[in-house]
mmCIF file of C-alpha atoms and ligand atoms in Angstrom:
data_model
loop_
_atom_site.group_PDB
_atom_site.id
_atom_site.type_symbol
_atom_site.label_atom_id
_atom_site.label_comp_id
_atom_site.label_asym_id
_atom_site.label_seq_id
_atom_site.Cartn_x
_atom_site.Cartn_y
_atom_site.Cartn_z
ATOM 1 C CA VAL A 10 2.530 64.149 84.157
ATOM 2 C CA TYR A 11 -0.674 63.572 85.323
ATOM 3 C CA LEU A 12 -1.441 61.458 88.076
ATOM 4 C CA ALA A 13 -4.426 59.436 86.024
ATOM 5 C CA LYS A 14 -5.942 59.063 82.703
ATOM 6 C CA VAL A 15 -6.158 62.671 81.546
ATOM 7 C CA THR A 16 -9.897 63.386 80.173
ATOM 8 C CA PRO A 17 -11.345 67.164 79.230
ATOM 9 C CA PHE A 18 -12.534 68.479 82.584
ATOM 10 C CA ALA A 19 -16.215 68.008 82.578
ATOM 11 C CA ARG A 20 -17.757 71.130 84.329
ATOM 12 C CA ARG A 21 -20.716 71.098 86.387
ATOM 13 C CA SER A 22 -24.051 73.174 85.603
ATOM 14 C CA VAL A 23 -25.370 72.553 88.727
ATOM 15 C CA TYR A 24 -25.318 75.755 90.747
ATOM 16 C CA LEU A 25 -23.974 74.970 93.729
ATOM 17 C CA PRO A 26 -23.250 78.128 96.626
ATOM 18 C CA PRO A 27 -19.425 79.601 97.406
ATOM 19 C CA CYS A 28 -17.560 77.387 99.365
ATOM 20 C CA PRO A 29 -17.091 79.726 103.182
ATOM 21 C CA ASP A 30 -13.695 81.089 103.794
ATOM 22 C CA THR A 31 -13.077 79.159 106.749
ATOM 23 C CA SER A 32 -14.699 75.294 105.802
ATOM 24 C CA PRO A 33 -16.213 73.858 108.851
ATOM 25 C CA THR A 34 -14.294 70.276 107.932
ATOM 26 C CA LEU A 35 -11.048 71.539 109.289
ATOM 27 C CA VAL A 36 -9.547 69.439 112.069
ATOM 28 C CA GLY A 37 -6.251 71.359 113.285
ATOM 29 C CA LEU A 38 -2.943 69.884 113.494
ATOM 30 C CA VAL A 39 -2.743 65.666 112.972
ATOM 31 C CA MET A 40 0.051 63.314 112.873
ATOM 32 C CA SER A 41 1.973 62.403 108.969
ATOM 33 C CA ASN A 42 0.805 58.862 108.238
ATOM 34 C CA GLN A 43 4.626 57.897 106.716
ATOM 35 C CA SER A 44 3.139 54.139 106.710
ATOM 36 C CA GLU A 45 5.050 51.912 103.971
ATOM 37 C CA GLN A 46 1.496 50.662 103.284
ATOM 38 C CA VAL A 47 0.290 53.758 102.028
ATOM 39 C CA PRO A 48 1.181 53.085 98.428
ATOM 40 C CA THR A 49 -1.347 50.014 98.005
ATOM 41 C CA LEU A 50 -4.700 51.702 99.846
ATOM 42 C CA LEU A 51 -4.217 55.119 97.381
ATOM 43 C CA GLU A 52 -6.175 53.923 94.654
ATOM 44 C CA GLU A 53 -9.346 52.600 96.725
ATOM 45 C CA ARG A 54 -9.052 55.528 99.354
ATOM 46 C CA PHE A 55 -9.019 58.421 96.765
ATOM 47 C CA SER A 56 -11.522 56.740 94.253
ATOM 48 C CA PHE A 57 -13.750 59.826 94.429
ATOM 49 C CA LEU A 58 -11.153 61.769 92.461
ATOM 50 C CA LYS A 59 -11.913 62.897 89.063
ATOM 51 C CA PRO A 60 -10.290 60.808 86.087
ATOM 52 C CA GLY A 61 -7.025 62.935 85.750
ATOM 53 C CA GLY A 62 -7.020 63.551 89.728
ATOM 54 C CA ASP A 63 -9.345 66.564 90.146
ATOM 55 C CA TYR A 64 -11.626 67.341 92.836
ATOM 56 C CA HIS A 65 -14.321 69.546 93.607
ATOM 57 C CA PRO A 66 -16.144 70.400 96.675
ATOM 58 C CA PRO A 67 -19.363 68.625 96.344
ATOM 59 C CA ASP A 68 -21.346 71.228 98.098
ATOM 60 C CA CYS A 69 -20.089 74.167 97.098
ATOM 61 C CA THR A 70 -18.436 75.881 94.849
ATOM 62 C CA ALA A 71 -14.154 76.562 96.047
ATOM 63 C CA GLN A 72 -13.012 80.669 94.415
ATOM 64 C CA GLN A 73 -10.019 79.247 93.442
ATOM 65 C CA ARG A 74 -8.759 76.598 91.100
ATOM 66 C CA THR A 75 -5.765 75.283 92.470
ATOM 67 C CA ALA A 76 -2.587 73.531 90.849
ATOM 68 C CA ILE A 77 -0.717 71.117 93.272
ATOM 69 C CA ILE A 78 2.503 71.419 91.003
ATOM 70 C CA ILE A 79 5.082 68.873 92.384
ATOM 71 C CA PRO A 80 8.829 68.837 91.529
ATOM 72 C CA TYR A 81 10.071 64.772 90.932
ATOM 73 C CA ARG A 82 12.369 62.232 90.004
ATOM 74 C CA ASP A 83 13.013 58.831 91.596
ATOM 75 C CA ARG A 84 11.136 59.397 95.027
ATOM 76 C CA TRP A 85 8.679 56.629 94.786
ATOM 77 C CA ILE A 86 7.163 56.156 98.254
ATOM 78 C CA HIS A 87 7.730 60.197 99.055
ATOM 79 C CA LEU A 88 5.339 60.897 96.418
ATOM 80 C CA HIS A 89 2.501 57.422 97.951
ATOM 81 C CA ILE A 90 3.129 59.418 101.471
ATOM 82 C CA LEU A 91 2.411 62.837 100.286
ATOM 83 C CA LEU A 92 -0.716 61.989 98.186
ATOM 84 C CA TYR A 93 -1.978 60.000 101.100
ATOM 85 C CA ASN A 94 -1.625 62.823 103.667
ATOM 86 C CA LEU A 95 -2.115 65.664 100.911
ATOM 87 C CA ILE A 96 -5.337 64.641 99.355
ATOM 88 C CA PRO A 97 -7.472 64.555 102.693
ATOM 89 C CA PHE A 98 -5.990 68.212 104.074
ATOM 90 C CA LEU A 99 -6.574 69.672 100.346
ATOM 91 C CA VAL A 100 -10.844 68.402 101.100
ATOM 92 C CA ARG A 101 -11.258 69.257 104.196
ATOM 93 C CA GLN A 102 -10.211 72.532 102.863
ATOM 94 C CA GLN A 103 -12.834 72.970 100.221
ATOM 95 C CA ALA A 104 -10.170 73.370 97.995
ATOM 96 C CA SER A 105 -11.114 72.798 93.896
ATOM 97 C CA PHE A 106 -7.524 71.216 92.909
ATOM 98 C CA THR A 107 -5.603 68.965 90.655
ATOM 99 C CA ILE A 108 -2.195 67.680 91.478
ATOM 100 C CA PHE A 109 0.230 67.683 88.603
ATOM 101 C CA VAL A 110 3.585 65.447 89.336
ATOM 102 C CA ILE A 111 6.668 66.754 86.988
ATOM 103 C CA GLU A 112 8.480 64.562 86.038
ATOM 104 C CA LEU A 113 12.573 65.236 84.929
ATOM 105 C CA ALA A 114 13.887 62.015 83.010
ATOM 106 C CA LEU A 115 17.242 61.116 83.893
ATOM 107 C CA PRO A 116 20.703 61.628 83.407
ATOM 108 C CA THR A 117 19.680 65.801 82.788
ATOM 109 C CA THR A 118 20.844 67.207 86.290
ATOM 110 C CA PHE A 119 17.955 67.754 88.437
ATOM 111 C CA ASN A 120 16.076 71.576 88.369
ATOM 112 C CA ARG A 121 13.605 72.515 90.399
ATOM 113 C CA ALA A 122 12.766 75.408 89.316
ATOM 114 C CA LEU A 123 12.645 74.325 85.653
ATOM 115 C CA LEU A 124 10.358 71.511 86.955
ATOM 116 C CA LEU A 125 8.002 74.569 88.244
ATOM 117 C CA ASN A 126 7.086 77.013 85.201
ATOM 118 C CA VAL A 127 6.718 73.442 83.466
ATOM 119 C CA GLY A 128 4.090 72.726 85.581
ATOM 120 C CA VAL A 129 2.589 76.176 85.235
ATOM 121 C CA LEU A 130 2.565 76.088 81.260
ATOM 122 C CA GLU A 131 1.824 72.313 80.784
ATOM 123 C CA SER A 132 -1.092 72.923 84.027
ATOM 124 C CA LEU A 133 -2.296 76.053 82.047
ATOM 125 C CA LYS A 134 -3.316 74.135 78.699
ATOM 126 C CA ARG A 135 -5.518 72.172 81.212
ATOM 127 C CA ASP A 136 -8.070 74.135 82.754
ATOM 128 C CA ASN A 137 -8.188 77.564 84.204
ATOM 129 C CA TYR A 138 -6.070 77.597 87.162
ATOM 130 C CA THR A 139 -5.853 80.402 89.403
ATOM 131 C CA CYS A 140 -3.629 79.452 92.131
ATOM 132 C CA PHE A 141 -0.310 77.385 92.045
ATOM 133 C CA ILE A 142 0.780 75.809 94.976
ATOM 134 C CA PHE A 143 4.900 75.003 94.638
ATOM 135 C CA HIS A 144 5.508 71.434 96.485
ATOM 136 C CA ASP A 145 8.223 69.198 96.941
ATOM 137 C CA VAL A 146 7.618 65.738 97.500
ATOM 138 C CA ASP A 147 8.643 65.263 100.820
ATOM 139 C CA LEU A 148 7.075 67.626 103.151
ATOM 140 C CA ILE A 149 3.765 67.100 104.701
ATOM 141 C CA PRO A 150 1.539 69.732 105.846
ATOM 142 C CA LEU A 151 0.321 69.127 109.389
ATOM 143 C CA ASP A 152 -2.377 71.370 110.165
ATOM 144 C CA ASP A 153 -4.985 71.922 107.549
ATOM 145 C CA HIS A 154 -5.374 75.911 108.713
ATOM 146 C CA ASN A 155 -2.628 75.925 106.358
ATOM 147 C CA LEU A 156 -4.643 76.884 104.085
ATOM 148 C CA TYR A 157 -2.936 75.735 100.607
ATOM 149 C CA ARG A 158 -4.931 79.911 98.722
ATOM 150 C CA CYS A 159 -3.510 82.304 96.759
ATOM 151 C CA GLY A 160 -3.561 86.197 98.414
ATOM 152 C CA SER A 161 -3.164 89.389 96.866
ATOM 153 C CA SER A 162 0.756 88.527 98.237
ATOM 154 C CA PRO A 163 2.872 85.379 96.940
ATOM 155 C CA ARG A 164 2.821 83.793 100.407
ATOM 156 C CA HIS A 165 6.097 81.182 101.557
ATOM 157 C CA LEU A 166 4.005 77.828 103.508
ATOM 158 C CA ALA A 167 6.918 76.083 104.562
ATOM 159 C CA VAL A 168 7.376 78.146 107.027
ATOM 160 C CA GLY A 169 8.281 75.487 110.414
ATOM 161 C CA ILE A 170 9.764 71.962 109.297
ATOM 162 C CA ASN A 171 11.052 69.093 111.741
ATOM 163 C CA LYS A 172 14.174 68.857 109.722
ATOM 164 C CA PHE A 173 14.624 73.276 111.137
ATOM 165 C CA ARG A 174 13.284 72.246 114.545
ATOM 166 C CA TYR A 175 9.708 73.932 113.120
ATOM 167 C CA ARG A 176 11.314 77.535 112.753
ATOM 168 C CA LEU A 177 11.969 79.675 109.845
ATOM 169 C CA PRO A 178 16.049 78.207 108.725
ATOM 170 C CA TYR A 179 16.657 81.864 107.791
ATOM 171 C CA GLY A 180 14.961 85.086 106.830
ATOM 172 C CA THR A 181 14.825 84.829 102.705
ATOM 173 C CA TYR A 182 13.704 81.351 103.044
ATOM 174 C CA PHE A 183 10.743 80.581 100.307
ATOM 175 C CA GLY A 184 11.683 76.633 99.342
ATOM 176 C CA GLY A 185 9.511 73.893 100.064
ATOM 177 C CA ALA A 186 6.547 74.926 98.915
ATOM 178 C CA SER A 187 4.599 77.935 98.232
ATOM 179 C CA ALA A 188 1.304 79.490 97.261
ATOM 180 C CA LEU A 189 1.493 82.213 93.958
ATOM 181 C CA SER A 190 -1.626 83.351 92.163
ATOM 182 C CA ARG A 191 -1.636 82.636 88.116
ATOM 183 C CA ASP A 192 -0.851 86.777 87.895
ATOM 184 C CA GLN A 193 1.656 86.350 90.856
ATOM 185 C CA VAL A 194 3.734 83.748 88.598
ATOM 186 C CA PHE A 195 3.661 85.908 85.395
ATOM 187 C CA ARG A 196 4.651 89.151 87.005
ATOM 188 C CA ILE A 197 7.270 87.530 88.556
ATOM 189 C CA ASN A 198 8.560 86.012 85.081
ATOM 190 C CA GLY A 199 7.738 82.409 86.841
ATOM 191 C CA ASN A 200 11.309 81.066 88.012
ATOM 192 C CA SER A 201 14.594 80.735 86.945
ATOM 193 C CA ASN A 202 15.569 77.609 84.514
ATOM 194 C CA LEU A 203 19.243 78.142 85.379
ATOM 195 C CA TYR A 204 19.563 76.393 88.148
ATOM 196 C CA PHE A 205 20.789 72.566 87.744
ATOM 197 C CA GLY A 206 21.012 71.031 90.849
ATOM 198 C CA TRP A 207 20.867 71.593 94.952
ATOM 199 C CA GLY A 208 19.975 74.935 96.183
ATOM 200 C CA GLY A 209 19.792 78.478 95.175
ATOM 201 C CA GLU A 210 16.763 78.715 93.326
ATOM 202 C CA ASP A 211 14.046 79.092 95.974
ATOM 203 C CA ASP A 212 16.773 82.600 96.360
ATOM 204 C CA ASP A 213 16.134 83.306 93.054
ATOM 205 C CA SER A 214 12.309 83.128 93.248
ATOM 206 C CA PHE A 215 12.630 85.152 96.782
ATOM 207 C CA TYR A 216 14.172 87.898 94.822
ATOM 208 C CA ARG A 217 11.921 88.043 91.946
ATOM 209 C CA THR A 218 9.092 88.523 94.195
ATOM 210 C CA ARG A 219 11.125 91.696 96.005
ATOM 211 C CA ARG A 220 12.243 92.841 92.100
ATOM 212 C CA ALA A 221 8.111 92.462 90.933
ATOM 213 C CA ASN A 222 7.411 94.708 93.832
ATOM 214 C CA MET A 223 5.530 91.721 95.730
ATOM 215 C CA THR A 224 6.139 91.516 99.968
ATOM 216 C CA VAL A 225 6.717 87.448 100.533
ATOM 217 C CA VAL A 226 3.739 86.405 103.408
ATOM 218 C CA ARG A 227 3.875 83.935 105.551
ATOM 219 C CA TYR A 228 1.218 82.334 108.167
ATOM 220 C CA PRO A 229 1.753 81.702 111.500
ATOM 221 C CA VAL A 230 4.902 79.105 112.015
ATOM 222 C CA GLN A 231 2.372 76.882 114.447
ATOM 223 C CA LEU A 232 0.007 76.602 112.053
ATOM 224 C CA ALA A 233 2.152 76.174 108.334
ATOM 225 C CA ARG A 234 4.433 73.317 110.227
ATOM 226 C CA TYR A 235 5.678 70.099 108.095
ATOM 227 C CA ASP A 236 7.209 66.972 108.021
ATOM 228 C CA MET A 237 10.201 66.249 106.048
ATOM 229 C CA ILE A 238 10.181 62.570 104.813
ATOM 230 C CA ARG A 239 13.876 61.985 105.870
ATOM 231 C CA HIS A 240 15.983 60.986 102.646
ATOM 232 C CA ALA A 241 19.788 60.629 101.230
ATOM 233 C CA PRO A 242 20.685 62.888 98.573
ATOM 234 C CA ASP A 243 19.826 62.222 95.191
ATOM 235 C CA LYS A 244 22.208 61.526 92.319
ATOM 236 C CA GLY A 245 21.687 63.765 90.148
ATOM 237 C CA ASN A 246 21.029 66.525 92.479
ATOM 238 C CA GLU A 247 24.186 67.693 93.666
ATOM 239 C CA VAL A 248 24.654 70.900 95.247
ATOM 240 C CA ASN A 249 25.115 73.356 93.064
ATOM 241 C CA PRO A 250 28.385 75.244 93.065
ATOM 242 C CA LYS A 251 27.509 78.606 92.098
ATOM 243 C CA THR A 252 24.812 79.001 94.642
ATOM 244 C CA CYS A 253 25.772 80.441 98.132
ATOM 245 C CA VAL A 254 22.583 78.998 100.388
HETATM 246 N N1 UDH B 304 13.720 66.557 93.947
HETATM 247 C C1 UDH B 304 12.658 64.714 93.048
HETATM 248 N N2 UDH B 304 13.428 63.852 92.815
HETATM 249 C C2 UDH B 304 15.692 64.401 93.017
HETATM 250 C C3 UDH B 304 16.020 65.777 93.707
HETATM 251 C C4 UDH B 304 15.438 66.201 94.303
HETATM 252 O O1 UDH B 304 12.092 64.142 93.524
HETATM 253 O O2 UDH B 304 15.949 63.519 93.197
HETATM 254 C C5 UDH B 304 12.489 66.893 94.190
HETATM 255 C C6 UDH B 304 11.542 66.870 95.455
HETATM 256 O O3 UDH B 304 9.619 67.357 94.971
HETATM 257 C C7 UDH B 304 11.950 67.412 96.507
HETATM 258 C C8 UDH B 304 12.400 68.526 95.936
HETATM 259 O O4 UDH B 304 13.014 68.642 94.751
HETATM 260 O O5 UDH B 304 11.160 67.168 98.036
HETATM 261 C C9 UDH B 304 13.666 69.786 96.762
HETATM 262 O O6 UDH B 304 15.257 68.664 96.434
HETATM 263 P P1 UDH B 304 15.164 68.140 98.136
HETATM 264 O O7 UDH B 304 14.255 67.339 98.778
HETATM 265 O O8 UDH B 304 16.945 67.447 98.143
HETATM 266 O O9 UDH B 304 15.697 69.376 99.029
HETATM 267 P P2 UDH B 304 15.794 69.306 100.566
HETATM 268 O O10 UDH B 304 15.368 68.524 101.441
HETATM 269 O O11 UDH B 304 15.063 70.882 100.796
HETATM 270 O O12 UDH B 304 16.945 69.464 101.078
HETATM 271 C C10 UDH B 304 15.253 71.535 101.978
HETATM 272 C C11 UDH B 304 16.149 72.642 102.147
HETATM 273 C C12 UDH B 304 16.499 73.412 101.734
HETATM 274 C C13 UDH B 304 17.360 74.339 101.674
HETATM 275 C C14 UDH B 304 17.362 75.793 101.420
HETATM 276 C C15 UDH B 304 17.613 75.942 100.220
HETATM 277 N N3 UDH B 304 18.137 77.366 99.474
#
């Protein structure tokens, strides 16, 4: 499940001041790099990550411990392209993060929301994560002002995706990437485990937040922009006939 061999999370003993609200290393909008060469570059480029894929900013203490949860099966090149783009994005945001790739074995029909739940429960066995980012493997965030942090309301992050001409496809869309604090995840009792196949699970999660008297918030579409890596429909993830979207 983890990116690299898991070793116990070593806590730092030196005092570091809290990281500022606005990281000084943000650069704004960048183009996604979707080169097929990316897999060969990952290990060398990100050798600064700790065993298990942990990262902490070197000169300040992040206010949140963030678990990036990626539901995954058979998207090897997408995973490498995502990591190549996402890791520097999070580093520029001075996030303290661990990336969890939650892989479903064949032949079970894919179940994205169930994998997100597994990611929450497994990650909490490892460390006291306070913020969960649920992240599709094929979505590359383009602007690092799209802060991967948790706030007082659940946040839908993937507002403008190239596939939808960088516009929200519909008002209650909650798929692609979202940020929920640990308290918010437990308040909605996680995501539904019942959606096998493509579609519907994200809408269910949206209505769970409403039922828990929370409002989904979003950054402006100008900065919450993503490139989706083009892909054909996956085997084992056929459209769920019971979903209406
Ligand atoms: N995934 C895999 N392997 C699979 C199937 C899905 O890894 O075989 C994961 C992956 O993280 C992917 C995510 O599940 O990014 C979502 O599946 P998808 O990429 O097929 O979904 P799609 O790109 O979703 O079609 C974008 C539109 C959502 C429409 C709203 C529905 N409510």
